[in-house]
Short mmCIF file of C-alpha atoms in Angstrom, two decimals:
data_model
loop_
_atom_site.label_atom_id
_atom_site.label_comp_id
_atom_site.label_asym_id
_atom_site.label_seq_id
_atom_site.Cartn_x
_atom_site.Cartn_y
_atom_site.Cartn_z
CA UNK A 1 -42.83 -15.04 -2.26
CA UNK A 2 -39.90 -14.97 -4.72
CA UNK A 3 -37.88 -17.26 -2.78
CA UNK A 4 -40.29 -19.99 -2.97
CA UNK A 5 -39.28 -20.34 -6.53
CA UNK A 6 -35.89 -20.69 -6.52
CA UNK A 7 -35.81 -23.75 -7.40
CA UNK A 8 -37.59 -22.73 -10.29
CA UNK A 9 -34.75 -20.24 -11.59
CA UNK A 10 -32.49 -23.21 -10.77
CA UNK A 11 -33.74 -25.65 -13.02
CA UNK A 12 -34.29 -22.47 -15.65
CA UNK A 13 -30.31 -21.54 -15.12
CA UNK A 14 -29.87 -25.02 -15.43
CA UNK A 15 -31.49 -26.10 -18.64
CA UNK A 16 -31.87 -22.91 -20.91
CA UNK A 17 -28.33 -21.34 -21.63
CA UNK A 18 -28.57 -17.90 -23.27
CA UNK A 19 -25.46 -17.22 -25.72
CA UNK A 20 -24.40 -20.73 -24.49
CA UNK A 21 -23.94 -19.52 -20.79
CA UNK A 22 -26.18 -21.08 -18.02
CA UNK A 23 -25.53 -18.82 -15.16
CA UNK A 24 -23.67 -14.91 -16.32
CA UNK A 25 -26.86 -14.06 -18.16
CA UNK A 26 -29.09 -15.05 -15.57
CA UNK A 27 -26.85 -12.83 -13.10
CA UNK A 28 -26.81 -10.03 -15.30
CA UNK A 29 -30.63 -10.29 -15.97
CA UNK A 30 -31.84 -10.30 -12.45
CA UNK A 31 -29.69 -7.10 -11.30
CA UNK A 32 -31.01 -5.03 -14.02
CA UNK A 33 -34.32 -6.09 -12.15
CA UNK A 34 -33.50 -5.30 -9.49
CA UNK A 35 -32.30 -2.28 -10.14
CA UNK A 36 -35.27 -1.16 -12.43
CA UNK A 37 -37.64 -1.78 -9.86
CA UNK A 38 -35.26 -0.03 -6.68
CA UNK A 39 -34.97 3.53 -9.42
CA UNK A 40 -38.86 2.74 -9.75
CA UNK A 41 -39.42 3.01 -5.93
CA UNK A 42 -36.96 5.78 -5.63
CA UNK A 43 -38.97 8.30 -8.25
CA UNK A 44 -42.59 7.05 -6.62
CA UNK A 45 -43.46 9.96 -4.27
CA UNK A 46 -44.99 8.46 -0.63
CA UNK A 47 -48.38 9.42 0.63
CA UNK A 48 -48.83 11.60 3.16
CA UNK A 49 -48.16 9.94 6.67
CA UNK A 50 -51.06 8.46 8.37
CA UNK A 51 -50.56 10.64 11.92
CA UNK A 52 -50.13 14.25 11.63
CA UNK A 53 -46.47 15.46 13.31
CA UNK A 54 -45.42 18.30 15.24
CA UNK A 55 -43.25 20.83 14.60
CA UNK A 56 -40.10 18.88 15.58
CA UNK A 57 -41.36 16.52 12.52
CA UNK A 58 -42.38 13.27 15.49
CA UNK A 59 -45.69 11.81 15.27
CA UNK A 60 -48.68 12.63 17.02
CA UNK A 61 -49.81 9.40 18.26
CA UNK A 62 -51.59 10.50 21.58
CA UNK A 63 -53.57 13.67 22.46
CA UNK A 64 -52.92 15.57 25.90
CA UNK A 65 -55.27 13.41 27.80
CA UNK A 66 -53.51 10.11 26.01
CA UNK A 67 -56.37 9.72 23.82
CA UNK A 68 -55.29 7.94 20.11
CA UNK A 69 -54.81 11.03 17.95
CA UNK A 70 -57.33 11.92 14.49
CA UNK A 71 -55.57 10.84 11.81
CA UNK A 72 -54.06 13.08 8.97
CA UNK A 73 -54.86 10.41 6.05
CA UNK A 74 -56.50 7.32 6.66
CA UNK A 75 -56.05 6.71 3.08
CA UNK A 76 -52.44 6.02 4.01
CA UNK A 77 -53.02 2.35 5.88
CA UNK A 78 -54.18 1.26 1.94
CA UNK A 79 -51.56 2.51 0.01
CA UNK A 80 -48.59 0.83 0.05
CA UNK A 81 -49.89 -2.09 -2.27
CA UNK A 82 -48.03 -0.64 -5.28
CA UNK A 83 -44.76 -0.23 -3.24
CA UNK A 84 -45.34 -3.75 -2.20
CA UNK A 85 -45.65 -5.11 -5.54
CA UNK A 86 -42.42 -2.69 -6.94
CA UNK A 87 -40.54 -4.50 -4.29
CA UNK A 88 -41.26 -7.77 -4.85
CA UNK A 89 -40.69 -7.59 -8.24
CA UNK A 90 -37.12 -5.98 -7.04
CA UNK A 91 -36.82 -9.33 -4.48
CA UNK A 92 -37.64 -11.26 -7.73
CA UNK A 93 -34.21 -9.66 -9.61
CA UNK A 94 -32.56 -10.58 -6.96
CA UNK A 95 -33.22 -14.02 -6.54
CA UNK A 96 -32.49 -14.48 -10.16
CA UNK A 97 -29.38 -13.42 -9.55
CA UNK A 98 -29.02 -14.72 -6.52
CA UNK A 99 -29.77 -18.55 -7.66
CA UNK A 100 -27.96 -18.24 -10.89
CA UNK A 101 -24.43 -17.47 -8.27
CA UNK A 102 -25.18 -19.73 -6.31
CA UNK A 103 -25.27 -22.89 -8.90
CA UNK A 104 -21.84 -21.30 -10.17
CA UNK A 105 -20.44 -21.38 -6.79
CA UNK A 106 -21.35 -24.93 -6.84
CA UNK A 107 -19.64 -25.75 -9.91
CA UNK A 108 -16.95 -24.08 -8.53
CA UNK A 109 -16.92 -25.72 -5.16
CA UNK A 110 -16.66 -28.97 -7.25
CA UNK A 111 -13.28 -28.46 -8.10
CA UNK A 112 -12.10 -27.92 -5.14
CA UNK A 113 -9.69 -30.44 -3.86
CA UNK A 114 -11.06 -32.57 -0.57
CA UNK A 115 -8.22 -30.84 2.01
CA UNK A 116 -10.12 -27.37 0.86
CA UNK A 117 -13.42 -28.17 0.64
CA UNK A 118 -15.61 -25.43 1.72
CA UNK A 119 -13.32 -22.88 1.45
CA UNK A 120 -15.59 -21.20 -1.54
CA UNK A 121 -19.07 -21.15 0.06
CA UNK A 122 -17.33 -20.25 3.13
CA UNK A 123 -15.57 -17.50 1.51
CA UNK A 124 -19.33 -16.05 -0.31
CA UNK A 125 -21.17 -15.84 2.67
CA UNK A 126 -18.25 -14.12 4.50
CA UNK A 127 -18.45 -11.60 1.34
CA UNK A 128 -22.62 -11.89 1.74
CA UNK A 129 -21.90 -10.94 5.50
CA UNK A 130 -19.65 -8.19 5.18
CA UNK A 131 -23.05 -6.52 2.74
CA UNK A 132 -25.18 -7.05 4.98
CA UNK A 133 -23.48 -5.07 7.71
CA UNK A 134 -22.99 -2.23 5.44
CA UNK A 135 -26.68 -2.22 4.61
CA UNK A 136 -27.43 -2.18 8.54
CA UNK A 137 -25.04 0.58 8.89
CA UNK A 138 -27.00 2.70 6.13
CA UNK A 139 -30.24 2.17 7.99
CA UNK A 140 -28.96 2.43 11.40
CA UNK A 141 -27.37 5.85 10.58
CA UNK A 142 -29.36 7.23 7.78
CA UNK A 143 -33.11 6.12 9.11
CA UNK A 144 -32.84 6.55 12.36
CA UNK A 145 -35.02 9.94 12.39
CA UNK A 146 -38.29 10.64 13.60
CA UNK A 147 -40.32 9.68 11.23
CA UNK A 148 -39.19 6.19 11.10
CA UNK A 149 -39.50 6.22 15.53
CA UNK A 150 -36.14 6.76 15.80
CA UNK A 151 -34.35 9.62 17.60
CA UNK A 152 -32.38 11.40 14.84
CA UNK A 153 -33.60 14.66 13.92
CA UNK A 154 -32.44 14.27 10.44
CA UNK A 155 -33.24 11.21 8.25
CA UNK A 156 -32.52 10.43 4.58
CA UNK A 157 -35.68 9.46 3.13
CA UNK A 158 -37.16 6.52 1.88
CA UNK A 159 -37.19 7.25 -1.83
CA UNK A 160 -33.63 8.42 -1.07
CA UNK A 161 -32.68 4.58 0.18
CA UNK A 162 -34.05 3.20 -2.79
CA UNK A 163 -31.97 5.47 -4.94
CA UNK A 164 -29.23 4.20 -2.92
CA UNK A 165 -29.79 1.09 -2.96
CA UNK A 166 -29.99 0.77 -6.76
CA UNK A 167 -26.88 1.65 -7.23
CA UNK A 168 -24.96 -1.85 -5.96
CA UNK A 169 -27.31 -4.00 -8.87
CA UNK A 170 -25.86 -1.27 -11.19
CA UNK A 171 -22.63 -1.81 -10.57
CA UNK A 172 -23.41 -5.86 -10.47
CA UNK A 173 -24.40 -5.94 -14.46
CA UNK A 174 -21.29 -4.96 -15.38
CA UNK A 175 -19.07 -6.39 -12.87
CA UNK A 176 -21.10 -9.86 -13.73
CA UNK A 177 -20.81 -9.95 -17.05
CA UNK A 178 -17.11 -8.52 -17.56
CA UNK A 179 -15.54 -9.96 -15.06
CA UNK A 180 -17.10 -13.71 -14.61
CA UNK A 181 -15.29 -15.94 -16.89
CA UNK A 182 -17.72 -19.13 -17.40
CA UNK A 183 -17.55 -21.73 -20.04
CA UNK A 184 -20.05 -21.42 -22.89
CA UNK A 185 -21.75 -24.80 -23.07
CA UNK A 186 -21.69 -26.79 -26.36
CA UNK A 187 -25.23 -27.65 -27.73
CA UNK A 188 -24.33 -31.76 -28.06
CA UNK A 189 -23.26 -31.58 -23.85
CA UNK A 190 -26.48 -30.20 -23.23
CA UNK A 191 -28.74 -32.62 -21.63
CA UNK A 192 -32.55 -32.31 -22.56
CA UNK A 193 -35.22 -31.74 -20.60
CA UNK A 194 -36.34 -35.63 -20.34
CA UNK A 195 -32.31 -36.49 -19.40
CA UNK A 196 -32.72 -33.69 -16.94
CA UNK A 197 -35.56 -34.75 -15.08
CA UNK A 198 -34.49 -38.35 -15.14
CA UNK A 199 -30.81 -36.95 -13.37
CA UNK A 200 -32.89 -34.96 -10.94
CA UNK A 201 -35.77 -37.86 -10.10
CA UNK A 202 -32.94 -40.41 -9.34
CA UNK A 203 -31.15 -37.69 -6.79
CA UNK A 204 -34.73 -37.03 -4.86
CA UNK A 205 -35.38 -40.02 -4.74
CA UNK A 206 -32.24 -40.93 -3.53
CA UNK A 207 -32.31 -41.39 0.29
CA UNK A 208 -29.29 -39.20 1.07
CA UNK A 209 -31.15 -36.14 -0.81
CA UNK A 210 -34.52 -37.30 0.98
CA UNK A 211 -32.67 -37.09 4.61
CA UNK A 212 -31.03 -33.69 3.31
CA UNK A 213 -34.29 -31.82 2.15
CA UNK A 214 -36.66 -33.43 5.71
CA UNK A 215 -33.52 -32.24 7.71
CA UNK A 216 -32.90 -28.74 5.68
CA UNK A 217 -36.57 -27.98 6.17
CA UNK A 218 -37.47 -29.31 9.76
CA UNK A 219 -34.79 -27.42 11.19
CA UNK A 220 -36.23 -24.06 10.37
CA UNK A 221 -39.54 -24.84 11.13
CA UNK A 222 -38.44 -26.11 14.59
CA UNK A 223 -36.03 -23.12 15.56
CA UNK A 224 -38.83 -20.79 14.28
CA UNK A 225 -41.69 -21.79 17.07
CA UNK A 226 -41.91 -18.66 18.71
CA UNK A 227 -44.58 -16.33 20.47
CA UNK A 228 -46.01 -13.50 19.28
CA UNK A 229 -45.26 -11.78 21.94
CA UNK A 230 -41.86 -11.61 21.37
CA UNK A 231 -41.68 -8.20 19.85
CA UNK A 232 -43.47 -6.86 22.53
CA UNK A 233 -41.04 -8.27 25.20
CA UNK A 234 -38.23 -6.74 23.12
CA UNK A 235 -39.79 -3.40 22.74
CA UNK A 236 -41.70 -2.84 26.19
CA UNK A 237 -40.31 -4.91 28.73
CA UNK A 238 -36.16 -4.60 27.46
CA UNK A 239 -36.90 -1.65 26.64
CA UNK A 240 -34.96 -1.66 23.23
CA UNK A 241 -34.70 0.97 21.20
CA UNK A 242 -34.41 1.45 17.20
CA UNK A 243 -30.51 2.81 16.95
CA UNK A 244 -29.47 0.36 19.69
CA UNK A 245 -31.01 -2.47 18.27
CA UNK A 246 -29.57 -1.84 14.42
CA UNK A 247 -26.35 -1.06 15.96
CA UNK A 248 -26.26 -4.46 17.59
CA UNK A 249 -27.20 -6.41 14.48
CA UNK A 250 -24.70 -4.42 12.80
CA UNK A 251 -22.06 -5.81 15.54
CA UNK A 252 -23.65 -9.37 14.94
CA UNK A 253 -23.44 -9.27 11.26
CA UNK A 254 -19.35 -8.50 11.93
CA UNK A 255 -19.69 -11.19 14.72
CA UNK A 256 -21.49 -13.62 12.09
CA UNK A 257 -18.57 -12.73 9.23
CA UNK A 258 -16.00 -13.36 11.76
CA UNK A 259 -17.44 -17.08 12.45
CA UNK A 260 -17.21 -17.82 9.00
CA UNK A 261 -13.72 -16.75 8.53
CA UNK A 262 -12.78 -19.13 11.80
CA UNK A 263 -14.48 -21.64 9.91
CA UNK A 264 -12.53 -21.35 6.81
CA UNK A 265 -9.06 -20.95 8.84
CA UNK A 266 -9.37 -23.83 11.37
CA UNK A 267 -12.74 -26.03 10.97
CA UNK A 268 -13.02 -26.96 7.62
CA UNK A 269 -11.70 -30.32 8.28
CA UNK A 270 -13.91 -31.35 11.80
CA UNK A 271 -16.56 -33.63 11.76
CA UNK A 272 -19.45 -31.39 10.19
CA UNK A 273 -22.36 -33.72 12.20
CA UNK A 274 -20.09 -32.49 15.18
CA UNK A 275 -20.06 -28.84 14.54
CA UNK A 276 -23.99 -29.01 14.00
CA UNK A 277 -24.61 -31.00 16.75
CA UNK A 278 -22.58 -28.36 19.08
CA UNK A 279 -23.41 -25.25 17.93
CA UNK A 280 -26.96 -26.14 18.26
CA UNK A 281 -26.78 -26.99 21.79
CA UNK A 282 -24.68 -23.41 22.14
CA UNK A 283 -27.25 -21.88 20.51
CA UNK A 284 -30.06 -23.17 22.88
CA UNK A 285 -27.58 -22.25 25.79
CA UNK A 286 -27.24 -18.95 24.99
CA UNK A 287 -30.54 -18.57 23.72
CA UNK A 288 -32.91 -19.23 27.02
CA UNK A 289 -31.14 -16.76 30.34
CA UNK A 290 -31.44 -13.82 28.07
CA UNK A 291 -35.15 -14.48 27.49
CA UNK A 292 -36.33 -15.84 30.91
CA UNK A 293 -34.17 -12.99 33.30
CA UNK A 294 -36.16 -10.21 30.85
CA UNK A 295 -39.52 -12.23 31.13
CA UNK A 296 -39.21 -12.98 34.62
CA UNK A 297 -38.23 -9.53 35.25
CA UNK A 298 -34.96 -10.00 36.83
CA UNK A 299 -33.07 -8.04 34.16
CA UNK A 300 -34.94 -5.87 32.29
CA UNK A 301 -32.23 -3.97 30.07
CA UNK A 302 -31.65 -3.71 26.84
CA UNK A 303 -27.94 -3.95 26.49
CA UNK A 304 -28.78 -7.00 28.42
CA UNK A 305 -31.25 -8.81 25.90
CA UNK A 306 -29.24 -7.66 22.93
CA UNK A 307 -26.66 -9.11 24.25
CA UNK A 308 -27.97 -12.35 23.19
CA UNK A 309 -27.61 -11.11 19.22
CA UNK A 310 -23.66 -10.48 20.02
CA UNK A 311 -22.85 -13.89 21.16
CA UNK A 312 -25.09 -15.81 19.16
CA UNK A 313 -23.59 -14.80 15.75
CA UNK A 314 -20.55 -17.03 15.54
CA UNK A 315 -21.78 -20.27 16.33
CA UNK A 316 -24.66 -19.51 14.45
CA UNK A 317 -22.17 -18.83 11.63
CA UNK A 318 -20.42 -22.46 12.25
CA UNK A 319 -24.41 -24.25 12.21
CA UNK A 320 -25.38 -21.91 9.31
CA UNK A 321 -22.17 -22.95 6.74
CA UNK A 322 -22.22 -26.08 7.72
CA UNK A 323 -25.37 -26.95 7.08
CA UNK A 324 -24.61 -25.40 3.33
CA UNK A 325 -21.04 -27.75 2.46
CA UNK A 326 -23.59 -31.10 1.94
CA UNK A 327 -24.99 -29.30 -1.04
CA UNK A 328 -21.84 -29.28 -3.30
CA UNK A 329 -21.82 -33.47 -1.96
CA UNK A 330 -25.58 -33.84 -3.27
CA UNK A 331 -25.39 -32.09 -6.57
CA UNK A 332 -24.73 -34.24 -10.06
CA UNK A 333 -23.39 -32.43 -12.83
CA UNK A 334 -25.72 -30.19 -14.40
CA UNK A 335 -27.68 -29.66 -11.50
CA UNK A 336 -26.14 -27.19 -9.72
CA UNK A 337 -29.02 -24.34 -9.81
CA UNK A 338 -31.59 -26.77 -8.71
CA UNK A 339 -30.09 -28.49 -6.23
CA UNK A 340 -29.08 -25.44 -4.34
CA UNK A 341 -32.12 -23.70 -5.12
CA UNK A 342 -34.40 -26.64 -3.50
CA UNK A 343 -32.10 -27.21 -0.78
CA UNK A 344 -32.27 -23.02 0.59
CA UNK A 345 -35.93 -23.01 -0.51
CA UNK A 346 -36.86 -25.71 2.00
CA UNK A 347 -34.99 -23.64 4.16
CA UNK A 348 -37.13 -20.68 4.51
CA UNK A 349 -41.04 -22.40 5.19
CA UNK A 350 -43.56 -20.12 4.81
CA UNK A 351 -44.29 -17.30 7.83
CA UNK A 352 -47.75 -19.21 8.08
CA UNK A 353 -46.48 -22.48 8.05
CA UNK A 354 -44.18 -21.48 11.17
CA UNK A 355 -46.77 -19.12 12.79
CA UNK A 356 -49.49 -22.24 12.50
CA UNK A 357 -46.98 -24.50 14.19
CA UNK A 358 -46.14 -21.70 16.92
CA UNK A 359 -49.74 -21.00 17.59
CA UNK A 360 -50.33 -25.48 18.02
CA UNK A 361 -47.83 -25.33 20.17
CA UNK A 362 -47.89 -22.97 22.51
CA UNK A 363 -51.67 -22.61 22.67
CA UNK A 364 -51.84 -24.56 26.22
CA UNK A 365 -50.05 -21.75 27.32
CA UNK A 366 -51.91 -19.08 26.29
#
């Protein structure tokens, strides 16, 4: 839900400095969020597990006659409401953070000359990418054991990720506000809030923002049609397993970094409607034998299907950039945290928006 509101935060970054500074405060604000609410989840004990386990510490599911086993705590299906909250509240840090970088990459972007244009956004998501992986690579390797259906007989556990993972927005307050150097902004270059809203009504009305925000959302909402079977034809019929399938994202994350660095090296300067316009069609290409051989039951493998996430990564990587270089075009000065907030909000519909569209489509089929 946080991410629905980033536009929000940009507008907020945009229009109320603190200290004079419209984007290192906000940075340094949302990490100690963050990072509050991670220690939070890390010091919360969890409720006993809903299935007892044997000795070997793996559920028991199934009785001897493959009957659905008692349960150990039924109480434990209604208590994660608190952990929920804690971590949106965490997600909520973050996309403080998050938006506040992003309209300073912007402002940054905007001084780059036109023969290197794209070289910064380019350059953050490759950074972004290279995280990722190493968070994939914590859970791939450190929950990966039983109690998480995974074949390790060891496991770190989940108050012990949390701990873990507040320690990068630690680090970030610091590292933010010591070592960004950003322009305090003089009270007489500060637009109010009626010169604001004017600047931003004339660029969405505007019909190059109008084309930008119907294509940034309908694209999303297209791609995302899907079945809900899906997960069930990953799991039962490919047959893929928990420390295969995190150890192939973990590839595809290096894949996806690698795409972006190509991109900065040698593509900056094509056609951008060309790059979207091929990598899409790659995408689709690459997208449908995997599926159909597994559903079909040609191939049913799950090296095979997960093959799919290997060699979709780096022209997903080309379509994903891309698509992000029109925002530092779009954006008036001043509206740097709004623009790119709106622009990625659209991006990411709601699940229900996408699962209603799924279910109108393929309902003929069902």
């Amino acid at each position: 839900m946080p991410w629905t509101f980033k536009f929000f935060f940009g507008m907020l970054s945009d229009c109320v400095p603190i200290l004079k500074l419209r984007r290192k405060p906000y940075i340094c604000i949302g990490w100690t969020i963050c990072c509050g609410m991670m220690l939070a989840l890390a010091f919360t004990p969890l409720p006993d597990p809903y299935y007892c386990r044997d000795t070997e510490g793996k559920y028991i599911t199934h009785s001897a006659e493959n009957v659905p086993a008692k349960a150990c705590n039924e109480d434990a299906a209604s208590s994660g409401g608190k952990f929920a909250v804690m971590m949106m509240f965490a997600i909520f840090g973050m996309v403080i953070a998050d938006v506040a970088a992003d309209g300073m990459t912007v402002e940054i972007a905007r001084r780059e000359p036109r023969s290197s244009r794209g070289y910064t956004q380019t350059s953050a998501y490759l950074t972004r990418s290279i995280g990722q992986a190493c968070a994939v690579a914590l859970i791939a390797f450190c929950m990966n054991g039983y109690e998480y259906s995974g074949t390790f007989s060891w496991t770190l556990s989940f108050n012990q990720i949390c701990g873990i993972l507040a320690v990068p927005p630690a680090l970030m307050v610091p590292l933010s506000w010591f070592g960004i150097n950003e322009e305090q902004v003089p009270d007489e270059h500060r637009d109010t809030f009626e010169q604001y809203g004017t600047k931003v009504w004339e660029l969405l009305t505007g019909r190059a923002m109008f084309s930008v925000l119907v294509y940034q959302f309908c694209t999303p909402v297209v791609s995302s049609i899907s079945t809900t079977a899906g997960g069930h034809v990953k799991m039962e019929w490919a047959g893929v397993k928990n420390l295969q399938n995190q150890l192939f994202t973990l590839f595809g994350l290096l894949l996806f970094a690698w795409g972006l660095w190509l991109v900065r090296k040698h593509f900056l300067h094509s056609s951008w409607r060309g790059m979207m316009l091929i990598t899409s069609a790659v995408l689709i290409a690459i997208d449908a034998p995997f599926v159909f051989l597994t559903i079909f039951d040609v191939v049913r493998n799950q090296y095979f299907y997960l093959g799919e996430t290997v060699l979709i990564e780096i022209p997903a990587a080309a379509n994903f950039v891309v698509s992000t270089f029109v925002i530092v075009e779009m954006a008036a000065d001043g509206t740097e945290g709004i623009v790119y907030g709106m622009l990625t909000t659209v991006r990411k519909p709601p699940p229900e928006v996408q699962v209603l569209i799924s279910f109108c489509s393929l309902s003929p089929f069902f």
